[in-house]
Amino acid sequence: NAGVTQNPKFQVLKTGQSMTLQCAQDMNHNSMYWYRQDPGMGLRLIYYSASEGTTDKGEVPNGYNVSRLNKREFSLRLESAAPSQTSVYFCASSRQGSVYGYTFGSGTRLTVV
Amino acid sequence: DAKTTQPTSMDCAEGRAANLPCNHSTISGNEYVYWYRQIHSQGPQYIIHGLKNNETNEMASLIITEDRKSSTLILPHATLRDTAVYYCIVNTDKLIFGTGTRLQVFP
């Protein structure tokens, strides 16, 4: 029972490159989320998926796309990375409609040079 | 549009109670108060939540004022491992984080 698994854990990209951050959960949760955290800041919601087949924008969606591949997996794609996207990215999941039961992954540390 | 206000930082001696305040004067009747914490760049961890009654679990206690405009998270016997950023969140459907309170527990 791994909880929420994120891959990769570290990544360095050059400006303009693309990449996909992977997230999978094994808790049979319906809802999944992507957050970013810049140094010294709180987490900001990028996109979320309330249930399989749906995705919605969060606070800071520009420059990102998401795919809810199935109930377990929710990926985040950067089509053309920019230095401003240097951040730590956290994936989370919860039972649908449950705000207290979020489980977070350990994060992906992304640097764009 | 942060719904909560928390002090930027606090200190607490190991073994003493840590009392972390949160103001949420615009809270709606059906909104819960949630507390999460983040230990040194790890993913946030759920601590406790409540609507209007005081709540206690194995990690902490949550005291909500009668008018629900503020609350206090209490860690009864703080340890060095409680050093973290503590987030007070008010919402109905998604976690929206503010900047939280950085709690430093010292020996």
mmCIF file of C-alpha atoms in Angstrom:
data_model
loop_
_atom_site.group_PDB
_atom_site.id
_atom_site.type_symbol
_atom_site.label_atom_id
_atom_site.label_comp_id
_atom_site.label_asym_id
_atom_site.label_seq_id
_atom_site.Cartn_x
_atom_site.Cartn_y
_atom_site.Cartn_z
ATOM 1 C CA ASN A 1 0.000 0.000 0.000
ATOM 2 C CA ALA A 2 2.188 2.833 -1.303
ATOM 3 C CA GLY A 3 -0.338 5.710 -1.094
ATOM 4 C CA VAL A 4 0.513 8.357 -3.699
ATOM 5 C CA THR A 5 3.555 7.718 -5.879
ATOM 6 C CA GLN A 6 5.175 10.424 -7.990
ATOM 7 C CA ASN A 7 7.786 10.044 -10.695
ATOM 8 C CA PRO A 8 10.350 11.316 -11.298
ATOM 9 C CA LYS A 9 11.543 12.682 -7.952
ATOM 10 C CA PHE A 10 14.016 15.090 -9.541
ATOM 11 C CA GLN A 11 14.243 16.559 -13.029
ATOM 12 C CA VAL A 12 16.241 19.252 -14.793
ATOM 13 C CA LEU A 13 14.850 20.619 -18.045
ATOM 14 C CA LYS A 14 16.070 23.142 -20.531
ATOM 15 C CA THR A 15 13.761 26.002 -21.441
ATOM 16 C CA GLY A 16 11.342 24.888 -24.141
ATOM 17 C CA GLN A 17 11.581 21.177 -23.400
ATOM 18 C CA SER A 18 8.485 19.193 -22.542
ATOM 19 C CA MET A 19 7.891 16.563 -19.920
ATOM 20 C CA THR A 20 5.160 14.673 -18.110
ATOM 21 C CA LEU A 21 5.001 14.236 -14.354
ATOM 22 C CA GLN A 22 3.433 10.966 -13.331
ATOM 23 C CA CYS A 23 1.198 10.346 -10.322
ATOM 24 C CA ALA A 24 -0.540 7.175 -9.213
ATOM 25 C CA GLN A 25 -2.552 6.288 -6.120
ATOM 26 C CA ASP A 26 -3.609 2.901 -4.785
ATOM 27 C CA MET A 27 -6.252 4.006 -2.267
ATOM 28 C CA ASN A 28 -9.225 3.820 -4.631
ATOM 29 C CA HIS A 29 -9.693 7.570 -4.304
ATOM 30 C CA ASN A 30 -11.926 9.342 -6.784
ATOM 31 C CA SER A 31 -10.312 12.799 -6.676
ATOM 32 C CA MET A 32 -6.770 13.759 -7.597
ATOM 33 C CA TYR A 33 -4.881 17.044 -7.558
ATOM 34 C CA TRP A 34 -1.703 18.709 -8.736
ATOM 35 C CA TYR A 35 -0.056 21.471 -6.701
ATOM 36 C CA ARG A 36 3.114 23.462 -7.079
ATOM 37 C CA GLN A 37 5.175 24.976 -4.286
ATOM 38 C CA ASP A 38 7.707 27.703 -4.877
ATOM 39 C CA PRO A 39 10.430 28.377 -2.286
ATOM 40 C CA GLY A 40 9.030 29.903 0.903
ATOM 41 C CA MET A 41 5.474 29.759 -0.376
ATOM 42 C CA GLY A 42 2.395 27.704 0.293
ATOM 43 C CA LEU A 43 1.058 25.162 -2.173
ATOM 44 C CA ARG A 44 -0.972 26.414 -5.120
ATOM 45 C CA LEU A 45 -3.499 24.249 -6.926
ATOM 46 C CA ILE A 46 -2.750 23.781 -10.637
ATOM 47 C CA TYR A 47 -5.431 21.318 -11.782
ATOM 48 C CA TYR A 48 -7.678 18.780 -10.190
ATOM 49 C CA SER A 49 -9.839 15.869 -11.195
ATOM 50 C CA ALA A 50 -12.901 15.404 -9.031
ATOM 51 C CA SER A 51 -13.590 12.007 -10.566
ATOM 52 C CA GLU A 52 -12.408 9.819 -13.396
ATOM 53 C CA GLY A 53 -13.139 11.497 -16.707
ATOM 54 C CA THR A 54 -13.234 15.066 -15.389
ATOM 55 C CA THR A 55 -10.565 17.720 -14.966
ATOM 56 C CA ASP A 56 -10.781 21.339 -13.859
ATOM 57 C CA LYS A 57 -8.468 24.312 -13.557
ATOM 58 C CA GLY A 58 -7.180 25.393 -10.196
ATOM 59 C CA GLU A 59 -5.476 28.614 -9.149
ATOM 60 C CA VAL A 60 -2.489 28.542 -11.537
ATOM 61 C CA PRO A 61 -3.257 26.380 -14.613
ATOM 62 C CA ASN A 62 -1.420 28.373 -17.299
ATOM 63 C CA GLY A 63 1.411 26.459 -18.957
ATOM 64 C CA TYR A 64 0.129 23.043 -17.875
ATOM 65 C CA ASN A 65 -2.115 20.288 -19.133
ATOM 66 C CA VAL A 66 -3.402 17.239 -17.296
ATOM 67 C CA SER A 67 -4.742 13.819 -18.135
ATOM 68 C CA ARG A 68 -6.771 11.583 -15.866
ATOM 69 C CA LEU A 69 -5.684 8.347 -17.470
ATOM 70 C CA ASN A 70 -7.818 6.122 -15.237
ATOM 71 C CA LYS A 71 -8.955 6.113 -11.642
ATOM 72 C CA ARG A 72 -5.416 5.515 -10.360
ATOM 73 C CA GLU A 73 -3.352 7.836 -12.530
ATOM 74 C CA PHE A 74 -3.270 11.601 -13.045
ATOM 75 C CA SER A 75 -0.458 13.122 -15.098
ATOM 76 C CA LEU A 76 0.745 16.713 -15.431
ATOM 77 C CA ARG A 77 2.363 17.866 -18.655
ATOM 78 C CA LEU A 78 4.557 20.850 -19.339
ATOM 79 C CA GLU A 79 4.522 21.407 -23.098
ATOM 80 C CA SER A 80 7.225 24.079 -23.220
ATOM 81 C CA ALA A 81 8.989 24.484 -19.922
ATOM 82 C CA ALA A 82 9.906 27.955 -18.660
ATOM 83 C CA PRO A 83 12.196 28.972 -15.769
ATOM 84 C CA SER A 84 9.116 30.271 -13.944
ATOM 85 C CA GLN A 85 7.943 26.668 -13.692
ATOM 86 C CA THR A 86 10.889 25.737 -11.507
ATOM 87 C CA SER A 87 9.140 24.421 -8.427
ATOM 88 C CA VAL A 88 8.279 21.391 -6.362
ATOM 89 C CA TYR A 89 5.204 19.622 -7.682
ATOM 90 C CA PHE A 90 2.960 17.641 -5.384
ATOM 91 C CA CYS A 91 0.238 15.238 -6.376
ATOM 92 C CA ALA A 92 -2.565 14.399 -3.945
ATOM 93 C CA SER A 93 -5.665 12.267 -3.845
ATOM 94 C CA SER A 94 -8.815 12.101 -1.733
ATOM 95 C CA ARG A 95 -12.211 10.492 -1.552
ATOM 96 C CA GLN A 96 -14.582 12.560 -3.639
ATOM 97 C CA GLY A 97 -15.866 15.499 -1.678
ATOM 98 C CA SER A 98 -13.470 14.886 1.192
ATOM 99 C CA VAL A 99 -11.240 17.811 2.071
ATOM 100 C CA TYR A 100 -9.817 16.293 5.243
ATOM 101 C CA GLY A 101 -8.578 13.056 3.791
ATOM 102 C CA TYR A 102 -5.987 14.316 1.316
ATOM 103 C CA THR A 103 -2.920 12.103 0.891
ATOM 104 C CA PHE A 104 0.090 13.733 -0.730
ATOM 105 C CA GLY A 105 2.969 12.271 -2.647
ATOM 106 C CA SER A 106 6.579 13.081 -1.812
ATOM 107 C CA GLY A 107 6.933 15.593 -4.639
ATOM 108 C CA THR A 108 8.848 16.125 -7.866
ATOM 109 C CA ARG A 109 11.589 18.735 -7.739
ATOM 110 C CA LEU A 110 11.764 20.369 -11.153
ATOM 111 C CA THR A 111 14.394 22.851 -12.267
ATOM 112 C CA VAL A 112 14.097 24.619 -15.616
ATOM 113 C CA VAL A 113 17.315 26.236 -16.836
ATOM 114 C CA ASP B 1 -8.247 35.359 -1.751
ATOM 115 C CA ALA B 2 -7.071 33.798 1.475
ATOM 116 C CA LYS B 3 -9.872 32.948 3.850
ATOM 117 C CA THR B 4 -7.584 32.544 6.853
ATOM 118 C CA THR B 5 -4.978 34.623 8.658
ATOM 119 C CA GLN B 6 -2.155 32.999 10.595
ATOM 120 C CA PRO B 7 1.009 34.334 12.253
ATOM 121 C CA THR B 8 4.050 33.892 10.074
ATOM 122 C CA SER B 9 6.105 32.101 12.698
ATOM 123 C CA MET B 10 6.047 30.849 16.280
ATOM 124 C CA ASP B 11 8.447 29.208 18.710
ATOM 125 C CA CYS B 12 7.716 26.594 21.331
ATOM 126 C CA ALA B 13 9.842 24.799 23.898
ATOM 127 C CA GLU B 14 9.982 21.029 23.641
ATOM 128 C CA GLY B 15 7.477 19.391 25.981
ATOM 129 C CA ARG B 16 5.290 22.473 26.223
ATOM 130 C CA ALA B 17 1.955 22.983 24.515
ATOM 131 C CA ALA B 18 2.039 24.704 21.143
ATOM 132 C CA ASN B 19 -1.020 26.863 20.485
ATOM 133 C CA LEU B 20 -1.382 27.940 16.876
ATOM 134 C CA PRO B 21 -4.079 30.556 16.201
ATOM 135 C CA CYS B 22 -6.060 31.075 13.020
ATOM 136 C CA ASN B 23 -8.547 33.785 12.113
ATOM 137 C CA HIS B 24 -11.318 32.988 9.639
ATOM 138 C CA SER B 25 -13.821 35.778 10.135
ATOM 139 C CA THR B 26 -15.593 35.206 6.784
ATOM 140 C CA ILE B 27 -16.228 31.505 7.296
ATOM 141 C CA SER B 28 -19.592 30.283 6.009
ATOM 142 C CA GLY B 29 -21.968 28.133 7.966
ATOM 143 C CA ASN B 30 -21.161 24.933 6.097
ATOM 144 C CA GLU B 31 -17.400 25.391 5.861
ATOM 145 C CA TYR B 32 -15.098 23.267 7.955
ATOM 146 C CA VAL B 33 -11.756 24.297 9.436
ATOM 147 C CA TYR B 34 -8.913 21.980 8.428
ATOM 148 C CA TRP B 35 -5.356 21.805 9.664
ATOM 149 C CA TYR B 36 -2.476 20.307 7.729
ATOM 150 C CA ARG B 37 1.238 20.476 8.324
ATOM 151 C CA GLN B 38 4.292 20.211 6.109
ATOM 152 C CA ILE B 39 7.536 18.948 7.524
ATOM 153 C CA HIS B 40 10.594 20.185 5.659
ATOM 154 C CA SER B 41 9.579 19.916 1.985
ATOM 155 C CA GLN B 42 7.605 16.692 2.426
ATOM 156 C CA GLY B 43 4.043 16.504 1.202
ATOM 157 C CA PRO B 44 1.507 18.053 3.592
ATOM 158 C CA GLN B 45 -0.036 15.818 6.233
ATOM 159 C CA TYR B 46 -3.595 16.011 7.530
ATOM 160 C CA ILE B 47 -3.889 16.791 11.248
ATOM 161 C CA ILE B 48 -7.487 17.498 12.228
ATOM 162 C CA HIS B 49 -10.686 19.222 11.147
ATOM 163 C CA GLY B 50 -13.855 20.567 12.738
ATOM 164 C CA LEU B 51 -17.083 22.409 12.069
ATOM 165 C CA LYS B 52 -18.137 24.013 15.338
ATOM 166 C CA ASN B 53 -17.385 21.615 18.147
ATOM 167 C CA ASN B 54 -13.958 21.145 19.639
ATOM 168 C CA GLU B 55 -12.162 18.116 18.293
ATOM 169 C CA THR B 56 -9.334 15.934 19.548
ATOM 170 C CA ASN B 57 -7.370 13.108 17.997
ATOM 171 C CA GLU B 58 -4.051 11.421 18.626
ATOM 172 C CA MET B 59 -2.135 14.274 17.049
ATOM 173 C CA ALA B 60 -3.797 17.453 18.284
ATOM 174 C CA SER B 61 -6.827 19.312 19.589
ATOM 175 C CA LEU B 62 -8.828 21.901 17.716
ATOM 176 C CA ILE B 63 -10.653 24.627 19.583
ATOM 177 C CA ILE B 64 -13.181 26.645 17.551
ATOM 178 C CA THR B 65 -14.722 29.792 19.025
ATOM 179 C CA GLU B 66 -18.471 29.918 19.429
ATOM 180 C CA ASP B 67 -18.851 32.478 16.632
ATOM 181 C CA ARG B 68 -16.542 30.292 14.461
ATOM 182 C CA LYS B 69 -14.463 33.298 13.462
ATOM 183 C CA SER B 70 -11.260 31.874 14.858
ATOM 184 C CA SER B 71 -9.703 28.630 16.005
ATOM 185 C CA THR B 72 -6.627 27.292 17.743
ATOM 186 C CA LEU B 73 -4.680 24.148 17.015
ATOM 187 C CA ILE B 74 -3.090 22.709 20.141
ATOM 188 C CA LEU B 75 -0.174 20.293 20.145
ATOM 189 C CA PRO B 76 -0.250 19.283 23.832
ATOM 190 C CA HIS B 77 3.390 18.217 24.225
ATOM 191 C CA ALA B 78 5.445 19.543 21.340
ATOM 192 C CA THR B 79 8.483 17.580 20.215
ATOM 193 C CA LEU B 80 11.312 18.509 17.884
ATOM 194 C CA ARG B 81 9.599 16.455 15.185
ATOM 195 C CA ASP B 82 6.646 18.860 15.308
ATOM 196 C CA THR B 83 8.799 21.562 13.732
ATOM 197 C CA ALA B 84 6.903 22.273 10.515
ATOM 198 C CA VAL B 85 4.701 24.730 8.645
ATOM 199 C CA TYR B 86 1.103 24.487 9.841
ATOM 200 C CA TYR B 87 -1.711 25.411 7.494
ATOM 201 C CA CYS B 88 -5.204 26.422 8.603
ATOM 202 C CA ILE B 89 -7.643 25.994 5.721
ATOM 203 C CA VAL B 90 -11.308 26.841 5.350
ATOM 204 C CA ASN B 91 -13.124 25.434 2.359
ATOM 205 C CA THR B 92 -15.919 23.208 1.277
ATOM 206 C CA ASP B 93 -14.542 21.234 -1.623
ATOM 207 C CA LYS B 94 -10.821 21.740 -2.304
ATOM 208 C CA LEU B 95 -7.705 22.416 -0.298
ATOM 209 C CA ILE B 96 -6.503 25.947 -0.983
ATOM 210 C CA PHE B 97 -3.363 26.717 0.999
ATOM 211 C CA GLY B 98 -2.232 30.018 2.451
ATOM 212 C CA THR B 99 1.297 30.657 3.705
ATOM 213 C CA GLY B 100 0.793 29.001 7.103
ATOM 214 C CA THR B 101 2.657 29.332 10.408
ATOM 215 C CA ARG B 102 6.211 28.134 10.678
ATOM 216 C CA LEU B 103 6.476 26.453 14.099
ATOM 217 C CA GLN B 104 9.965 25.987 15.493
ATOM 218 C CA VAL B 105 10.213 23.654 18.484
ATOM 219 C CA PHE B 106 13.446 24.163 20.388
ATOM 220 C CA PRO B 107 15.142 21.933 22.995
#
